[in-house]
Amino acid sequence: MNNLRWRILLIVVIIGACLWAIIPPDKKIRLGLDLKGGVHLVLRVQTDEALRLETETSAERVREDIEKAGITGATFKTLGPTSFQVTGVPPAQDALLRQASAGIQASYNREGGTGGTYTFVMKPNIANDLAAAAVTQAQQTIERRVNELGVAEPMIAKQGAAGDQLLVQLPGVTDIERAKSVIQSTALLELKLVEQGPAGSRENLLQATNGQEPPNTEVLPGVEGRVAAGERPATVYYLVRKVPIITGRDLRSAKEGPDSFNQPAIHFSLKPDGATKFARATSENINRRLGIVLDRTVVSAPNIESRIADEGQITGSFTMQEAEDLALKLRSGALPAPLTYLQQQTIGPTLGADSIRAGVIASLASLTLVALFMLFYYKLSGVNSVVALVFNLIILLGAMAYIGATMTLPGIAGFVLTMGVGVDSNVLIFERIKEELAAQRGVRASINTGFSRVFLTLVDTHLSALISAAFLFQFGTGPIRGFATTLFFGLVSNLFTATFVSKTMFEVVLAERHSDTLSI
């Protein structure tokens, strides 16, 4: 009797804990994209742009090195994402060029030399590695940005044979345009010294140099001054140095907040190395303008009034929402390459609610039919199976709530499948008990034998299904994982309820009735 009390107490504690975990279900059970609604995106990472940026950076590095080596008059031209050309190098200075470009020899093959023209082509294995790294970095950056948005259970995964596509699913997102803006923005921050500007046009800006950009400089568009909310700022042009003082990689943190004019701004702090570079550059260029360049656009160009160490602020014509999003993007890092949207699908909450309603109706209908059959065919013993099924569902929902698993539409299918497995388990046990009763073995002996002889069979079948569910979870994505999760915990709880709970109920009945017959 003491043993029976402990068994009943254990069942009560488990069921109570599960009920506590799932009530109220609308707050405790997480819903997936197909049930809660949200946005489904497929993006392509433009890996060619990442390679082109690397090639241009390498060309710029070679340009600086050959100038230091005394080679003058050479011109550079980018031929494609993975190659650039150097012309105008006298044959007598070939050795100097070879020495100056030694730093990129591990990544580039040098071709030509006739007439002072050399072509540097990125090695195929290096290009493949850089393209793959760009996709991985884009995936990690999007994950950080989505997490900062507070999206629960997002899915960001690679897909496609070329390996340059990303699948992004954001359950519960209602402001789709904001989410797309946060995901797609490159958020490449650079702080560059302004050589000249602003000017109303590029021609006016380069009038003194006959329309040509001076060496090591470039013209970037930007905005000048503040505008009222809702007004579109006029475009102006700045001549800035190509090489930035610091970039977004030097940031330690970024946070939105008001500036000295109580306007939205982004306050940032720098890492030690970046702070050292920034302090040196600002102390040497007091009273010059510093261009704050975001995604190749000068958002502001304040005067440097004193040495700035490790903190600063970005001002511009921002709304508070734009400042908040920009700070988020700067904290999460810049994308290595632009993104293009290949597919966008919005799943409304109405469709999710319809899916939930249909799933609940299907589950209740299945449970009702199964209960009626078990009660009709196995009489009072059928009550055991019905109670076991209900407990099975409660434990399954409780386990999913405890681990924070997401309920999906395939997950509801897993519920229905779990009920079918639960009925099969009870049928196996009851049929075995009936065979023992027919052999005149007595009620208690028949029940014990029925459960003990079927137990190993149930363990064997459930273990095989559990292994399959584990593989589905490990190698599946999205809805497949939702199905695997429901199936895994449903099988575990079914094994517990079909053997432990059901047998305990039989023992309670025998302890109360002391009868020589069993309604089965």
CSV table of N, CA, C and O in Angstrom, one decimal, residues 190-200 205 217-218 220-226 234 236-246 278 281-293 298-306 308 313 315-316:
chain,number,residue,atom,x,y,z
A,190,GLU,N,32.1,54.4,-41.1
A,190,GLU,CA,33.5,54.9,-41.3
A,190,GLU,C,33.6,56.4,-40.9
A,190,GLU,O,32.7,57.1,-41.2
A,191,LEU,N,34.6,56.7,-40.2
A,191,LEU,CA,34.9,58.1,-39.8
A,191,LEU,C,36.1,58.6,-40.6
A,191,LEU,O,37.2,58.0,-40.5
A,192,LYS,N,35.9,59.5,-41.5
A,192,LYS,CA,36.9,60.0,-42.4
A,192,LYS,C,37.1,61.5,-42.3
A,192,LYS,O,36.1,62.2,-42.1
A,193,LEU,N,38.3,61.9,-42.6
A,193,LEU,CA,38.6,63.4,-42.6
A,193,LEU,C,38.0,64.0,-43.9
A,193,LEU,O,38.1,63.4,-45.0
A,194,VAL,N,37.4,65.1,-43.8
A,194,VAL,CA,36.8,65.8,-44.9
A,194,VAL,C,37.9,66.8,-45.5
A,194,VAL,O,38.4,67.6,-44.8
A,195,GLU,N,38.2,66.6,-46.8
A,195,GLU,CA,39.2,67.4,-47.4
A,195,GLU,C,38.5,68.7,-48.0
A,195,GLU,O,39.1,69.8,-48.0
A,196,GLN,N,37.3,68.6,-48.4
A,196,GLN,CA,36.6,69.7,-49.0
A,196,GLN,C,35.1,69.4,-49.0
A,196,GLN,O,34.6,68.3,-49.1
A,197,GLY,N,34.3,70.5,-49.0
A,197,GLY,CA,32.9,70.4,-49.0
A,197,GLY,C,32.2,70.9,-47.7
A,197,GLY,O,32.9,71.4,-46.8
A,198,PRO,N,30.9,71.0,-47.7
A,198,PRO,CA,30.0,70.4,-48.7
A,198,PRO,C,29.8,71.3,-49.9
A,198,PRO,O,30.0,72.5,-49.9
A,199,ALA,N,29.5,70.7,-51.1
A,199,ALA,CA,29.1,71.4,-52.3
A,199,ALA,C,27.8,70.9,-52.8
A,199,ALA,O,27.5,69.8,-52.6
A,200,GLY,N,27.2,71.8,-53.6
A,200,GLY,CA,25.9,71.4,-54.1
A,200,GLY,C,25.9,70.3,-55.2
A,200,GLY,O,24.9,69.7,-55.5
A,205,LEU,N,32.4,70.7,-56.6
A,205,LEU,CA,33.3,70.2,-55.6
A,205,LEU,C,34.7,69.9,-56.2
A,205,LEU,O,35.8,70.2,-55.6
A,217,THR,N,41.7,60.2,-52.3
A,217,THR,CA,40.4,60.8,-51.8
A,217,THR,C,39.3,60.3,-52.7
A,217,THR,O,39.5,59.6,-53.7
A,218,GLU,N,38.1,60.5,-52.2
A,218,GLU,CA,36.9,60.1,-53.0
A,218,GLU,C,35.7,61.1,-52.7
A,218,GLU,O,35.7,61.7,-51.6
A,220,LEU,N,31.8,61.6,-51.8
A,220,LEU,CA,30.7,60.9,-51.3
A,220,LEU,C,29.5,61.8,-51.1
A,220,LEU,O,29.7,63.0,-50.8
A,221,PRO,N,28.3,61.3,-51.3
A,221,PRO,CA,27.1,62.1,-51.1
A,221,PRO,C,26.8,62.2,-49.6
A,221,PRO,O,27.3,61.4,-48.8
A,222,GLY,N,26.1,63.3,-49.2
A,222,GLY,CA,25.7,63.4,-47.8
A,222,GLY,C,24.7,64.4,-47.6
A,222,GLY,O,24.0,64.9,-48.6
A,223,VAL,N,24.4,64.8,-46.4
A,223,VAL,CA,23.4,65.8,-46.1
A,223,VAL,C,24.1,66.8,-45.2
A,223,VAL,O,25.0,66.6,-44.5
A,224,GLU,N,23.5,68.0,-45.3
A,224,GLU,CA,24.1,69.2,-44.5
A,224,GLU,C,23.1,69.8,-43.7
A,224,GLU,O,22.0,70.2,-44.2
A,225,GLY,N,23.4,69.9,-42.4
A,225,GLY,CA,22.5,70.6,-41.5
A,225,GLY,C,21.3,69.7,-41.1
A,225,GLY,O,21.0,68.7,-41.6
A,226,ARG,N,20.5,70.3,-40.2
A,226,ARG,CA,19.3,69.6,-39.7
A,226,ARG,C,18.1,70.1,-40.5
A,226,ARG,O,18.0,71.2,-41.0
A,234,ALA,N,18.5,68.0,-48.4
A,234,ALA,CA,19.1,68.2,-49.7
A,234,ALA,C,20.4,67.4,-49.7
A,234,ALA,O,21.1,67.3,-48.8
A,236,VAL,N,24.2,66.9,-50.7
A,236,VAL,CA,25.4,67.6,-50.9
A,236,VAL,C,26.5,66.6,-51.1
A,236,VAL,O,26.3,65.4,-51.0
A,237,TYR,N,27.7,67.1,-51.5
A,237,TYR,CA,28.8,66.2,-51.7
A,237,TYR,C,30.1,66.7,-51.0
A,237,TYR,O,30.3,67.9,-50.8
A,238,TYR,N,30.8,65.7,-50.5
A,238,TYR,CA,32.0,65.9,-49.7
A,238,TYR,C,33.2,65.2,-50.4
A,238,TYR,O,33.0,64.1,-51.0
A,239,LEU,N,34.3,65.8,-50.4
A,239,LEU,CA,35.6,65.1,-50.8
A,239,LEU,C,36.3,64.7,-49.5
A,239,LEU,O,36.7,65.5,-48.6
A,240,VAL,N,36.4,63.4,-49.3
A,240,VAL,CA,36.9,62.8,-48.1
A,240,VAL,C,38.1,61.9,-48.4
A,240,VAL,O,38.3,61.4,-49.5
A,241,ARG,N,38.9,61.6,-47.4
A,241,ARG,CA,40.0,60.7,-47.5
A,241,ARG,C,39.5,59.3,-47.7
A,241,ARG,O,38.5,58.9,-47.0
A,242,LYS,N,40.1,58.5,-48.5
A,242,LYS,CA,39.7,57.1,-48.8
A,242,LYS,C,39.8,56.3,-47.5
A,242,LYS,O,39.0,55.5,-47.2
A,243,VAL,N,41.0,56.4,-46.9
A,243,VAL,CA,41.3,55.6,-45.8
A,243,VAL,C,40.6,56.1,-44.5
A,243,VAL,O,40.9,57.3,-44.1
A,244,PRO,N,39.7,55.4,-43.9
A,244,PRO,CA,39.0,55.9,-42.7
A,244,PRO,C,40.0,55.9,-41.5
A,244,PRO,O,40.9,55.1,-41.4
A,245,ILE,N,39.6,56.8,-40.5
A,245,ILE,CA,40.4,56.8,-39.2
A,245,ILE,C,40.0,55.6,-38.4
A,245,ILE,O,40.9,54.9,-38.0
A,246,ILE,N,38.7,55.4,-38.3
A,246,ILE,CA,38.2,54.2,-37.6
A,246,ILE,C,37.0,53.7,-38.4
A,246,ILE,O,36.4,54.4,-39.2
A,278,PHE,N,41.8,57.1,-32.8
A,278,PHE,CA,40.8,58.2,-32.9
A,278,PHE,C,41.4,59.4,-32.2
A,278,PHE,O,41.3,60.6,-32.6
A,281,ALA,N,44.3,61.0,-34.3
A,281,ALA,CA,43.8,61.7,-35.5
A,281,ALA,C,43.1,63.0,-35.1
A,281,ALA,O,43.2,64.0,-35.8
A,282,THR,N,42.2,63.0,-34.1
A,282,THR,CA,41.5,64.2,-33.7
A,282,THR,C,42.4,65.2,-33.1
A,282,THR,O,42.2,66.4,-33.4
A,283,SER,N,43.4,64.8,-32.4
A,283,SER,CA,44.4,65.8,-31.8
A,283,SER,C,45.2,66.5,-32.9
A,283,SER,O,45.6,67.7,-32.8
A,284,GLU,N,45.5,65.8,-34.0
A,284,GLU,CA,46.3,66.4,-35.1
A,284,GLU,C,45.4,67.1,-36.1
A,284,GLU,O,46.0,67.7,-37.1
A,285,ASN,N,44.1,67.1,-36.0
A,285,ASN,CA,43.2,67.7,-37.0
A,285,ASN,C,42.1,68.6,-36.4
A,285,ASN,O,41.0,68.6,-36.9
A,286,ILE,N,42.5,69.3,-35.3
A,286,ILE,CA,41.5,70.2,-34.7
A,286,ILE,C,41.1,71.3,-35.6
A,286,ILE,O,41.9,71.8,-36.4
A,287,ASN,N,39.8,71.6,-35.6
A,287,ASN,CA,39.2,72.6,-36.5
A,287,ASN,C,39.0,72.1,-37.9
A,287,ASN,O,38.6,72.9,-38.8
A,288,ARG,N,39.2,70.9,-38.1
A,288,ARG,CA,38.8,70.3,-39.4
A,288,ARG,C,37.5,69.5,-39.3
A,288,ARG,O,37.1,69.2,-38.2
A,289,ARG,N,36.9,69.2,-40.4
A,289,ARG,CA,35.6,68.5,-40.4
A,289,ARG,C,35.9,67.0,-40.4
A,289,ARG,O,36.7,66.5,-41.1
A,290,LEU,N,35.1,66.3,-39.6
A,290,LEU,CA,35.1,64.9,-39.6
A,290,LEU,C,33.9,64.3,-40.2
A,290,LEU,O,32.8,64.5,-39.7
A,291,GLY,N,34.0,63.5,-41.3
A,291,GLY,CA,32.9,63.0,-41.9
A,291,GLY,C,32.5,61.6,-41.3
A,291,GLY,O,33.3,60.7,-41.1
A,292,ILE,N,31.2,61.6,-40.8
A,292,ILE,CA,30.7,60.3,-40.3
A,292,ILE,C,29.9,59.6,-41.4
A,292,ILE,O,28.9,60.1,-41.8
A,293,VAL,N,30.5,58.6,-41.9
A,293,VAL,CA,30.0,58.0,-43.2
A,293,VAL,C,29.3,56.7,-42.8
A,293,VAL,O,29.9,55.8,-42.2
A,298,VAL,N,27.6,60.4,-46.2
A,298,VAL,CA,28.0,61.3,-45.0
A,298,VAL,C,26.8,61.7,-44.3
A,298,VAL,O,26.1,62.6,-44.8
A,299,VAL,N,26.5,61.2,-43.1
A,299,VAL,CA,25.3,61.5,-42.4
A,299,VAL,C,25.5,62.8,-41.6
A,299,VAL,O,24.5,63.5,-41.3
A,300,SER,N,26.7,63.1,-41.3
A,300,SER,CA,27.0,64.4,-40.6
A,300,SER,C,28.5,64.7,-40.7
A,300,SER,O,29.3,63.7,-40.9
A,301,ALA,N,28.9,65.9,-40.6
A,301,ALA,CA,30.3,66.3,-40.7
A,301,ALA,C,30.7,67.4,-39.7
A,301,ALA,O,30.9,68.6,-40.1
A,302,PRO,N,30.7,67.1,-38.5
A,302,PRO,CA,31.0,68.1,-37.4
A,302,PRO,C,32.4,68.5,-37.4
A,302,PRO,O,33.3,67.8,-37.9
A,303,ASN,N,32.7,69.7,-36.9
A,303,ASN,CA,34.1,70.2,-36.7
A,303,ASN,C,34.7,69.5,-35.5
A,303,ASN,O,34.0,69.3,-34.5
A,304,ILE,N,36.0,69.2,-35.6
A,304,ILE,CA,36.7,68.6,-34.5
A,304,ILE,C,37.2,69.8,-33.7
A,304,ILE,O,38.0,70.6,-34.1
A,305,GLU,N,36.6,69.9,-32.5
A,305,GLU,CA,37.0,71.1,-31.6
A,305,GLU,C,38.0,70.7,-30.6
A,305,GLU,O,38.6,71.6,-30.0
A,306,SER,N,38.2,69.5,-30.3
A,306,SER,CA,39.2,69.1,-29.3
A,306,SER,C,39.5,67.6,-29.5
A,306,SER,O,38.9,66.9,-30.3
A,308,ILE,N,39.4,63.9,-29.1
A,308,ILE,CA,38.4,62.9,-28.6
A,308,ILE,C,39.0,61.6,-28.4
A,308,ILE,O,39.7,61.1,-29.3
A,313,GLN,N,29.6,60.8,-30.7
A,313,GLN,CA,28.2,60.6,-31.1
A,313,GLN,C,28.0,60.9,-32.6
A,313,GLN,O,28.7,61.6,-33.2
A,315,THR,N,25.3,62.4,-35.2
A,315,THR,CA,24.1,63.2,-35.3
A,315,THR,C,23.7,63.2,-36.7
A,315,THR,O,24.5,63.0,-37.6
A,316,GLY,N,22.5,63.6,-36.9
A,316,GLY,CA,21.9,63.6,-38.3
A,316,GLY,C,20.4,63.9,-38.2
A,316,GLY,O,19.9,64.2,-37.1
